[in-house]
GROMACS .gro file of C-alpha atoms in nm:
model
  196
    1GLY     CA    1  -0.254  -5.430   8.052
    2GLY     CA    2  -0.128  -5.782   8.132
    3GLY     CA    3   0.167  -5.885   8.346
    4GLY     CA    4   0.329  -5.681   8.615
    5GLY     CA    5   0.331  -5.768   8.980
    6GLY     CA    6   0.502  -5.527   9.213
    7GLY     CA    7   0.364  -5.204   9.351
    8LYS     CA    8   0.556  -4.921   9.191
    9MET     CA    9   0.514  -4.882   8.819
   10ALA     CA   10   0.841  -4.888   8.630
   11PRO     CA   11   0.880  -4.582   8.413
   12SER     CA   12   0.765  -4.655   8.063
   13LEU     CA   13   0.760  -4.461   7.740
   14THR     CA   14   0.388  -4.507   7.694
   15VAL     CA   15   0.086  -4.302   7.785
   16SER     CA   16  -0.013  -4.369   8.144
   17ARG     CA   17  -0.375  -4.463   8.195
   18ARG     CA   18  -0.336  -4.379   8.562
   19MET     CA   19  -0.211  -4.026   8.493
   20SER     CA   20  -0.452  -3.946   8.208
   21ALA     CA   21  -0.810  -3.823   8.197
   22GLN     CA   22  -1.081  -4.088   8.159
   23SER     CA   23  -1.209  -3.895   7.856
   24VAL     CA   24  -0.890  -3.977   7.665
   25ALA     CA   25  -0.875  -4.298   7.461
   26ILE     CA   26  -0.532  -4.464   7.451
   27ASP     CA   27  -0.453  -4.725   7.189
   28GLY     CA   28  -0.181  -4.846   6.953
   29GLU     CA   29   0.051  -5.001   7.211
   30MET     CA   30  -0.044  -4.723   7.452
   31VAL     CA   31   0.121  -4.450   7.248
   32ARG     CA   32  -0.173  -4.309   7.051
   33VAL     CA   33  -0.430  -4.082   7.211
   34SER     CA   34  -0.763  -3.943   7.098
   35GLY     CA   35  -1.071  -3.801   7.262
   36ASN     CA   36  -1.058  -3.492   7.476
   37GLY     CA   37  -0.843  -3.417   7.777
   38LEU     CA   38  -0.502  -3.436   7.936
   39ALA     CA   39  -0.276  -3.738   7.892
   40LEU     CA   40   0.068  -3.794   8.045
   41VAL     CA   41   0.346  -4.031   7.948
   42GLY     CA   42   0.450  -4.250   8.241
   43CYS     CA   43   0.813  -4.149   8.244
   44SER     CA   44   0.951  -3.841   8.412
   45ILE     CA   45   1.214  -3.645   8.225
   46GLU     CA   46   1.544  -3.706   8.400
   47GLN     CA   47   1.803  -3.628   8.139
   48ASP     CA   48   1.942  -3.288   8.069
   49ALA     CA   49   1.817  -3.242   7.714
   50SER     CA   50   1.548  -3.455   7.554
   51TYR     CA   51   1.330  -3.448   7.245
   52TRP     CA   52   1.018  -3.634   7.138
   53GLU     CA   53   0.747  -3.597   6.877
   54TRP     CA   54   0.371  -3.610   6.852
   55GLN     CA   55   0.264  -3.723   6.506
   56ILE     CA   56  -0.083  -3.599   6.423
   57GLU     CA   57  -0.365  -3.753   6.229
   58ARG     CA   58  -0.690  -3.566   6.178
   59THR     CA   59  -0.987  -3.794   6.209
   60GLY     CA   60  -1.248  -3.542   6.105
   61GLY     CA   61  -1.509  -3.474   6.367
   62GLY     CA   62  -1.572  -3.119   6.471
   63GLY     CA   63  -1.687  -3.073   6.113
   64SER     CA   64  -1.481  -2.761   6.056
   65ALA     CA   65  -1.134  -2.902   6.019
   66ASP     CA   66  -1.065  -2.700   5.705
   67ASP     CA   67  -1.292  -2.400   5.732
   68GLY     CA   68  -0.992  -2.177   5.779
   69ASP     CA   69  -1.051  -2.159   6.153
   70ASP     CA   70  -0.707  -2.302   6.212
   71ASP     CA   71  -0.621  -2.009   6.432
   72ASP     CA   72  -0.889  -2.100   6.679
   73GLU     CA   73  -0.658  -2.149   6.973
   74THR     CA   74  -0.933  -2.261   7.204
   75ASN     CA   75  -0.975  -2.580   7.010
   76ALA     CA   76  -0.612  -2.655   6.936
   77PRO     CA   77  -0.445  -2.940   7.119
   78LYS     CA   78  -0.177  -2.848   7.372
   79PHE     CA   79   0.168  -2.998   7.394
   80GLY     CA   80   0.446  -2.987   7.649
   81VAL     CA   81   0.500  -3.134   7.993
   82ALA     CA   82   0.301  -3.166   8.312
   83THR     CA   83   0.371  -3.244   8.674
   84LYS     CA   84   0.252  -3.577   8.807
   85LYS     CA   85  -0.124  -3.628   8.795
   86ASP     CA   86  -0.357  -3.887   8.942
   87GLN     CA   87  -0.724  -3.970   8.918
   88LYS     CA   88  -0.796  -3.751   9.219
   89PHE     CA   89  -0.679  -3.454   9.018
   90TYR     CA   90  -0.911  -3.539   8.729
   91ARG     CA   91  -1.206  -3.593   8.960
   92ALA     CA   92  -1.149  -3.254   9.119
   93LEU     CA   93  -1.115  -3.101   8.774
   94GLN     CA   94  -1.445  -3.254   8.665
   95ALA     CA   95  -1.618  -3.134   8.979
   96ALA     CA   96  -1.483  -2.785   8.918
   97GLU     CA   97  -1.614  -2.791   8.561
   98ILE     CA   98  -1.957  -2.890   8.682
   99ASP     CA   99  -1.956  -2.614   8.944
  100ASP     CA  100  -1.814  -2.380   8.686
  101ASN     CA  101  -1.569  -2.246   8.937
  102GLU     CA  102  -1.211  -2.208   8.832
  103MET     CA  103  -0.985  -2.463   8.994
  104SER     CA  104  -0.708  -2.243   9.133
  105GLY     CA  105  -0.625  -2.178   8.771
  106ASP     CA  106  -0.439  -2.502   8.712
  107ASP     CA  107  -0.603  -2.748   8.480
  108GLY     CA  108  -0.269  -2.923   8.447
  109THR     CA  109  -0.159  -2.741   8.132
  110ALA     CA  110   0.054  -2.467   8.287
  111LEU     CA  111   0.364  -2.602   8.111
  112MET     CA  112   0.185  -2.667   7.782
  113ARG     CA  113   0.109  -2.458   7.476
  114SER     CA  114  -0.157  -2.473   7.205
  115VAL     CA  115  -0.040  -2.564   6.857
  116SER     CA  116  -0.284  -2.565   6.565
  117VAL     CA  117  -0.223  -2.882   6.371
  118ARG     CA  118  -0.330  -3.036   6.040
  119ASP     CA  119  -0.333  -3.393   5.926
  120GLY     CA  120   0.021  -3.531   5.900
  121ASP     CA  121   0.181  -3.260   6.114
  122THR     CA  122   0.461  -3.336   6.356
  123VAL     CA  123   0.491  -3.141   6.679
  124GLY     CA  124   0.834  -3.174   6.836
  125VAL     CA  125   0.899  -3.097   7.202
  126ALA     CA  126   1.252  -3.029   7.324
  127VAL     CA  127   1.319  -2.994   7.694
  128GLN     CA  128   1.640  -2.879   7.853
  129GLN     CA  129   1.684  -2.876   8.227
  130SER     CA  130   2.036  -2.760   8.311
  131ASP     CA  131   2.149  -2.402   8.344
  132LEU     CA  132   1.854  -2.263   8.157
  133PRO     CA  133   1.546  -2.481   8.194
  134MET     CA  134   1.338  -2.437   7.882
  135ILE     CA  135   1.072  -2.611   7.676
  136GLN     CA  136   1.082  -2.554   7.303
  137PHE     CA  137   0.819  -2.647   7.046
  138LEU     CA  138   0.862  -2.724   6.678
  139LEU     CA  139   0.596  -2.766   6.412
  140ASN     CA  140   0.720  -2.983   6.125
  141GLY     CA  141   1.076  -2.894   6.220
  142GLU     CA  142   1.019  -2.518   6.239
  143PRO     CA  143   1.085  -2.377   6.586
  144LEU     CA  144   0.789  -2.190   6.737
  145HIS     CA  145   0.996  -1.939   6.931
  146ASP     CA  146   0.702  -1.732   7.050
  147ILE     CA  147   0.559  -2.006   7.264
  148ALA     CA  148   0.876  -2.143   7.423
  149ILE     CA  149   0.845  -2.185   7.799
  150ASN     CA  150   1.128  -2.055   8.013
  151ARG     CA  151   1.201  -2.163   8.366
  152PHE     CA  152   1.018  -2.451   8.520
  153ARG     CA  153   1.112  -2.679   8.804
  154GLY     CA  154   1.028  -3.011   8.952
  155ALA     CA  155   0.962  -3.351   8.801
  156VAL     CA  156   0.770  -3.329   8.476
  157PHE     CA  157   0.629  -3.581   8.229
  158PRO     CA  158   0.567  -3.550   7.855
  159ALA     CA  159   0.204  -3.449   7.812
  160ILE     CA  160  -0.063  -3.364   7.558
  161TYR     CA  161  -0.408  -3.212   7.590
  162VAL     CA  162  -0.582  -3.384   7.305
  163ARG     CA  163  -0.897  -3.255   7.133
  164GLU     CA  164  -1.182  -3.423   6.951
  165GLY     CA  165  -1.103  -3.478   6.586
  166ILE     CA  166  -0.737  -3.568   6.612
  167LYS     CA  167  -0.528  -3.868   6.698
  168ALA     CA  168  -0.178  -3.804   6.824
  169GLU     CA  169   0.092  -4.065   6.848
  170VAL     CA  170   0.390  -4.001   7.071
  171VAL     CA  171   0.725  -4.109   6.927
  172PHE     CA  172   1.033  -4.164   7.142
  173ASP     CA  173   1.233  -4.380   6.903
  174GLU     CA  174   1.486  -4.176   6.710
  175ASP     CA  175   1.445  -4.400   6.406
  176ASN     CA  176   1.083  -4.295   6.377
  177PHE     CA  177   1.131  -3.921   6.421
  178LYS     CA  178   1.011  -3.726   6.120
  179GLU     CA  179   1.212  -3.417   6.209
  180LEU     CA  180   1.547  -3.335   6.362
  181SER     CA  181   1.574  -3.221   6.720
  182PRO     CA  182   1.682  -2.855   6.748
  183HIS     CA  183   2.035  -2.949   6.851
  184ALA     CA  184   2.244  -3.264   6.871
  185ARG     CA  185   2.241  -3.255   7.249
  186PHE     CA  186   1.865  -3.320   7.258
  187GLY     CA  187   1.851  -3.698   7.268
  188PRO     CA  188   1.548  -3.925   7.274
  189LEU     CA  189   1.387  -3.967   7.612
  190ILE     CA  190   1.523  -4.257   7.813
  191ALA     CA  191   1.313  -4.434   8.074
  192ALA     CA  192   1.545  -4.382   8.368
  193ARG     CA  193   1.486  -4.637   8.637
  194GLY     CA  194   1.506  -4.424   8.945
  195ILE     CA  195   1.847  -4.282   8.868
  196ILE     CA  196   1.861  -3.967   9.076
   0.00000   0.00000   0.00000
């Protein structure tokens, strides 16, 4: 995008081209993703309890959106967080896919979970870091307790593994949330400028 001198990228609440797979299309002010692959938001999660949403639009494709195969986990998008990624990671991942050898098991989605979505769904992600680090997922406001992730460490970024046939828009502005966060302490993500 235009502008911007200076080496280090300021954190921004948009999807980072640099930290996302080439196979992912990013549009709509850099907050909407489609295609297939992993995409990260360019802002690490610094605050103690944060919440954001992915608002889903089905764009058809895949042909079988409503054939009752909604439980097909393998084709569901994944939501959650990821550690920092760069293009080197994606190149290695691609090479591993071509060789068909498993890349030490980490395709970048270790801290992500599949959620089957329909058109108009909202997937909420709530992350708490303090005494009990935990990632919670909500589908249209209903907590998905079974897939909560307990215990994680290190700097993480909001992430999605998008699949063909959907568009997902990430929403960080409280005014545009469709659902409530699970608890008042989960505030919208703030782009902390290197506050450690």
